Structure formats: structure tokens, C-alpha cells
């Protein structure tokens, strides 16, 4: 099995890889995540996932040169956004006011969470970009519940200002699709594509 480089420092993504028997080399991608104006949710996550994977590939090839095809590592990068009709794409909030605006928009309604995943073999023409989406339903929250939630650390480094597997999970009524897409790493789809690669 070739080495796997995970272009993310997300503890959840690392943990999910390890739970499936992989021990990835962790190399977070340092890229500008600004999106071109008017980009759709689907294009946005696929664009950013590929951008991260290519950045890590460039860095790897600069340090190691182009490896033999059989020795080239597989690079995996992912990006997740929350999308709410009438609101648009929600990335990570810029602060408490932005997080409050996002949570109010999600309260008592449904939204979509999309994850794009890029898989590429360093220095080789093998590349795939995947797209997964899950519909998430949030129960109506009181102003006090919103403020109590904003007092925690959770909202500020998460797309849409929440983590379904975290404190916010108690406000989720249901979801339609893959839970792991909302977490930000649809591992079953990724493993299926790895096998095909």
C-alpha cells in the first residue's frame, strides 16, 4: 500500500483514517480559501479540495522530486461548506456576530452540508474529485440557547459555525444522507474511490 498524505490537520479526519486502519502522513495545505464570486456549493468544495491537494503535491515534489509511479504517495484533501438557500455558502465565521447570524439562519429549518474530496497520486495523472451532500434539519433554537452555544469554543473554526458531532448535535432533528459528509470526511465514499484508483 502506498503512503497516504492527508492534507488536513482536522483531528476528526485523522481519527477516521486511523479507525479504518490507515496511518496517514499529516501535511495541512496552506492555501487561500477565497472563492471566485458566484461559485456554486458543489464547485466551491471541489475547487478548494483540489486546490489543497495540488498545493501539497507541489510541496511534496519540490522536497522529494518525482517518485516512481509505484512509490508515489496518495494525497487526500477535503473541504466542507454549509449552504442555506437565501443565505448562500457559509464558511467559518469571522467572529461571534457572524456565528450568531449563521446559527439564526439555520435555526428551525434545513440546510445542506457539502464536502468535496480530492484524491491524487503525487506526480501522476491519477486524480479524482468527489462530491457528497447531506440535508440537515435543525430544531428551532431560543435566543438563550444560541447565546449559550456561542459562549463555547465550537462555532468559531467550523463551517456554518457548528459541528454535528459536537455540542450542537443536540439541536439537530435529523439528517438525510451520510453523517460523515457533515463531519467533513465521507470516508466510505473515499475508500471506495481509493480501491478503484
Tab-separated table of C-alpha atoms in Angstrom:
chain	number	residue	atom	x	y	z
A	1	UNK	CA	0.000	0.000	0.000
A	2	UNK	CA	1.394	3.383	-0.990
A	3	UNK	CA	1.814	6.113	1.647
A	4	UNK	CA	-1.172	8.376	2.211
A	5	UNK	CA	-0.703	12.082	2.823
A	6	UNK	CA	-3.698	13.750	4.450
A	7	UNK	CA	-3.765	17.436	3.527
A	8	UNK	CA	-5.610	18.344	6.729
A	9	UNK	CA	-4.861	18.705	10.429
A	10	UNK	CA	-8.508	18.004	11.360
A	11	UNK	CA	-8.437	15.624	14.349
A	12	UNK	CA	-11.713	14.092	13.148
A	13	UNK	CA	-10.358	13.326	9.655
A	14	UNK	CA	-7.162	11.853	11.113
A	15	UNK	CA	-9.172	9.756	13.576
A	16	UNK	CA	-11.470	8.464	10.806
A	17	UNK	CA	-8.492	7.382	8.681
A	18	UNK	CA	-6.878	5.617	11.644
A	19	UNK	CA	-10.143	3.882	12.563
A	20	UNK	CA	-10.079	2.287	9.091
A	21	UNK	CA	-6.513	1.025	9.510
A	22	UNK	CA	-4.615	3.845	7.785
A	23	UNK	CA	-1.793	5.833	9.340
A	24	UNK	CA	-1.669	8.962	7.189
A	25	UNK	CA	1.197	11.429	6.989
A	26	UNK	CA	-0.431	14.716	8.052
A	27	UNK	CA	0.538	17.756	5.940
A	28	UNK	CA	-2.066	20.509	6.153
A	29	UNK	CA	-2.411	22.581	2.998
A	30	UNK	CA	-1.750	26.295	3.346
A	31	UNK	CA	-3.932	27.861	0.647
A	32	UNK	CA	-6.043	30.962	0.176
A	33	UNK	CA	-9.630	29.731	0.535
A	34	UNK	CA	-11.223	32.785	-1.093
A	35	UNK	CA	-13.774	31.632	-3.643
A	36	UNK	CA	-14.459	33.192	-7.034
A	37	UNK	CA	-17.735	35.162	-6.920
A	38	UNK	CA	-20.908	33.292	-7.809
A	39	UNK	CA	-19.408	29.826	-7.426
A	40	UNK	CA	-21.934	27.090	-6.601
A	41	UNK	CA	-21.739	24.998	-3.436
A	42	UNK	CA	-20.672	21.936	-5.444
A	43	UNK	CA	-17.983	23.763	-7.417
A	44	UNK	CA	-16.739	25.526	-4.267
A	45	UNK	CA	-15.940	22.386	-2.248
A	46	UNK	CA	-14.478	20.538	-5.254
A	47	UNK	CA	-12.377	23.591	-6.197
A	48	UNK	CA	-10.980	24.040	-2.669
A	49	UNK	CA	-10.335	20.320	-2.103
A	50	UNK	CA	-8.383	20.107	-5.368
A	51	UNK	CA	-6.536	23.346	-4.613
A	52	UNK	CA	-5.393	21.905	-1.256
A	53	UNK	CA	-4.335	18.576	-2.802
A	54	UNK	CA	-2.357	20.323	-5.561
A	55	UNK	CA	-0.616	22.594	-3.025
A	56	UNK	CA	0.516	19.561	-1.005
A	57	UNK	CA	1.563	17.753	-4.193
A	58	UNK	CA	3.677	20.757	-5.292
A	59	UNK	CA	5.358	20.882	-1.888
A	60	UNK	CA	5.984	17.097	-1.907
A	61	UNK	CA	7.515	17.112	-5.409
A	62	UNK	CA	9.710	20.099	-4.536
A	63	UNK	CA	11.092	18.265	-1.489
A	64	UNK	CA	11.315	14.748	-2.958
A	65	UNK	CA	11.400	15.038	-6.742
A	66	UNK	CA	9.060	12.955	-8.890
A	67	UNK	CA	8.786	9.446	-7.433
A	68	UNK	CA	8.423	6.184	-9.336
A	69	UNK	CA	4.736	5.521	-10.058
A	70	UNK	CA	4.553	2.630	-7.565
A	71	UNK	CA	6.206	4.665	-4.791
A	72	UNK	CA	4.198	7.868	-5.243
A	73	UNK	CA	2.013	8.728	-2.248
A	74	UNK	CA	-1.731	9.213	-2.456
A	75	UNK	CA	-2.726	12.719	-1.368
A	76	UNK	CA	-6.206	13.236	0.109
A	77	UNK	CA	-7.671	16.699	0.690
A	78	UNK	CA	-11.178	17.725	1.667
A	79	UNK	CA	-13.253	20.854	2.062
A	80	UNK	CA	-16.685	21.286	3.602
A	81	UNK	CA	-19.215	24.103	3.409
A	82	UNK	CA	-22.681	24.693	4.770
A	83	UNK	CA	-25.211	26.036	2.270
A	84	UNK	CA	-28.523	27.669	3.136
A	85	UNK	CA	-30.982	28.726	0.439
A	86	UNK	CA	-31.325	32.512	0.529
A	87	UNK	CA	-28.141	32.847	2.607
A	88	UNK	CA	-25.577	31.184	0.383
A	89	UNK	CA	-22.346	29.411	1.323
A	90	UNK	CA	-21.364	29.552	4.980
A	91	UNK	CA	-17.687	29.115	5.691
A	92	UNK	CA	-16.063	29.566	9.097
A	93	UNK	CA	-17.488	32.578	10.978
A	94	UNK	CA	-15.325	35.689	11.325
A	95	UNK	CA	-16.418	36.219	14.932
A	96	UNK	CA	-19.342	35.992	17.366
A	97	UNK	CA	-21.701	38.266	15.393
A	98	UNK	CA	-21.104	36.290	12.198
A	99	UNK	CA	-21.590	32.978	14.060
A	100	UNK	CA	-24.862	34.300	15.561
A	101	UNK	CA	-26.085	35.323	12.091
A	102	UNK	CA	-25.332	31.820	10.776
A	103	UNK	CA	-26.946	29.924	13.665
A	104	UNK	CA	-30.074	32.119	13.469
A	105	UNK	CA	-30.315	31.340	9.752
A	106	UNK	CA	-30.058	27.577	10.451
A	107	UNK	CA	-32.450	27.507	13.429
A	108	UNK	CA	-35.829	25.886	12.749
A	109	UNK	CA	-35.071	24.964	9.164
A	110	UNK	CA	-32.976	22.693	6.935
A	111	UNK	CA	-29.729	23.306	5.081
A	112	UNK	CA	-27.192	21.356	3.061
A	113	UNK	CA	-23.670	20.371	4.014
A	114	UNK	CA	-21.367	19.605	1.103
A	115	UNK	CA	-17.929	18.014	1.190
A	116	UNK	CA	-15.541	17.874	-1.735
A	117	UNK	CA	-12.672	15.383	-1.585
A	118	UNK	CA	-9.665	15.340	-3.906
A	119	UNK	CA	-7.570	12.196	-4.364
A	120	UNK	CA	-4.382	12.333	-6.382
A	121	UNK	CA	-1.205	10.323	-6.729
A	122	UNK	CA	1.788	12.683	-6.490
A	123	UNK	CA	3.422	13.342	-9.857
A	124	UNK	CA	0.995	11.009	-11.660
A	125	UNK	CA	-2.073	11.666	-13.815
A	126	UNK	CA	-4.308	9.779	-11.353
A	127	UNK	CA	-6.737	12.300	-9.859
A	128	UNK	CA	-10.329	12.235	-8.731
A	129	UNK	CA	-12.521	14.877	-7.138
A	130	UNK	CA	-15.610	13.656	-5.273
A	131	UNK	CA	-18.739	15.472	-4.177
A	132	UNK	CA	-21.099	14.483	-1.362
A	133	UNK	CA	-24.050	16.371	0.125
A	134	UNK	CA	-26.320	15.794	3.141
A	135	UNK	CA	-29.503	17.640	4.152
A	136	UNK	CA	-29.516	18.625	7.847
A	137	UNK	CA	-32.576	19.718	9.850
A	138	UNK	CA	-32.077	21.975	12.901
A	139	UNK	CA	-34.802	22.446	15.518
A	140	UNK	CA	-35.899	25.964	16.444
A	141	UNK	CA	-33.495	27.468	18.999
A	142	UNK	CA	-34.251	30.176	21.549
A	143	UNK	CA	-32.089	33.305	21.764
A	144	UNK	CA	-30.740	31.997	25.084
A	145	UNK	CA	-29.755	28.664	23.545
A	146	UNK	CA	-27.994	30.469	20.705
A	147	UNK	CA	-26.059	32.721	23.110
A	148	UNK	CA	-25.117	29.772	25.351
A	149	UNK	CA	-23.841	27.923	22.305
A	150	UNK	CA	-21.857	30.977	21.172
A	151	UNK	CA	-20.190	31.035	24.621
A	152	UNK	CA	-18.477	27.726	23.738
A	153	UNK	CA	-15.391	27.389	21.503
A	154	UNK	CA	-17.149	25.157	18.976
A	155	UNK	CA	-18.635	27.630	16.452
A	156	UNK	CA	-15.531	29.569	15.541
A	157	UNK	CA	-13.470	27.152	13.457
A	158	UNK	CA	-16.318	25.260	11.801
A	159	UNK	CA	-18.117	25.822	8.504
A	160	UNK	CA	-21.606	27.084	9.302
A	161	UNK	CA	-20.489	27.672	12.922
A	162	UNK	CA	-21.244	24.162	14.151
A	163	UNK	CA	-20.036	20.566	14.418
A	164	UNK	CA	-22.748	17.901	14.143
A	165	UNK	CA	-20.658	15.548	16.305
A	166	UNK	CA	-20.136	18.257	18.947
A	167	UNK	CA	-22.260	20.320	21.342
A	168	UNK	CA	-24.544	21.441	18.506
A	169	UNK	CA	-25.618	17.835	17.903
A	170	UNK	CA	-28.448	18.228	20.445
A	171	UNK	CA	-30.095	20.812	18.180
A	172	UNK	CA	-30.104	18.518	15.132
A	173	UNK	CA	-33.540	16.978	14.499
A	174	UNK	CA	-32.431	14.650	11.702
A	175	UNK	CA	-30.295	14.411	8.598
A	176	UNK	CA	-30.789	12.836	5.180
A	177	UNK	CA	-27.581	11.463	3.702
A	178	UNK	CA	-24.187	10.475	5.107
A	179	UNK	CA	-23.383	11.713	8.635
A	180	UNK	CA	-19.665	11.698	7.732
A	181	UNK	CA	-20.255	14.191	4.910
A	182	UNK	CA	-21.421	16.647	7.588
A	183	UNK	CA	-18.389	15.830	9.735
A	184	UNK	CA	-16.307	16.733	6.666
A	185	UNK	CA	-14.941	13.381	5.516
A	186	UNK	CA	-17.245	10.889	3.717
A	187	UNK	CA	-14.915	8.002	4.489
A	188	UNK	CA	-16.909	5.199	2.832
A	189	UNK	CA	-17.059	7.029	-0.499
A	190	UNK	CA	-13.347	7.901	-0.190
A	191	UNK	CA	-12.332	4.279	0.486
A	192	UNK	CA	-14.394	3.061	-2.485
A	193	UNK	CA	-12.567	5.528	-4.759
A	194	UNK	CA	-9.153	4.586	-3.293
A	195	UNK	CA	-9.818	0.962	-4.216
A	196	UNK	CA	-10.744	1.967	-7.772
A	197	UNK	CA	-7.659	4.185	-8.085
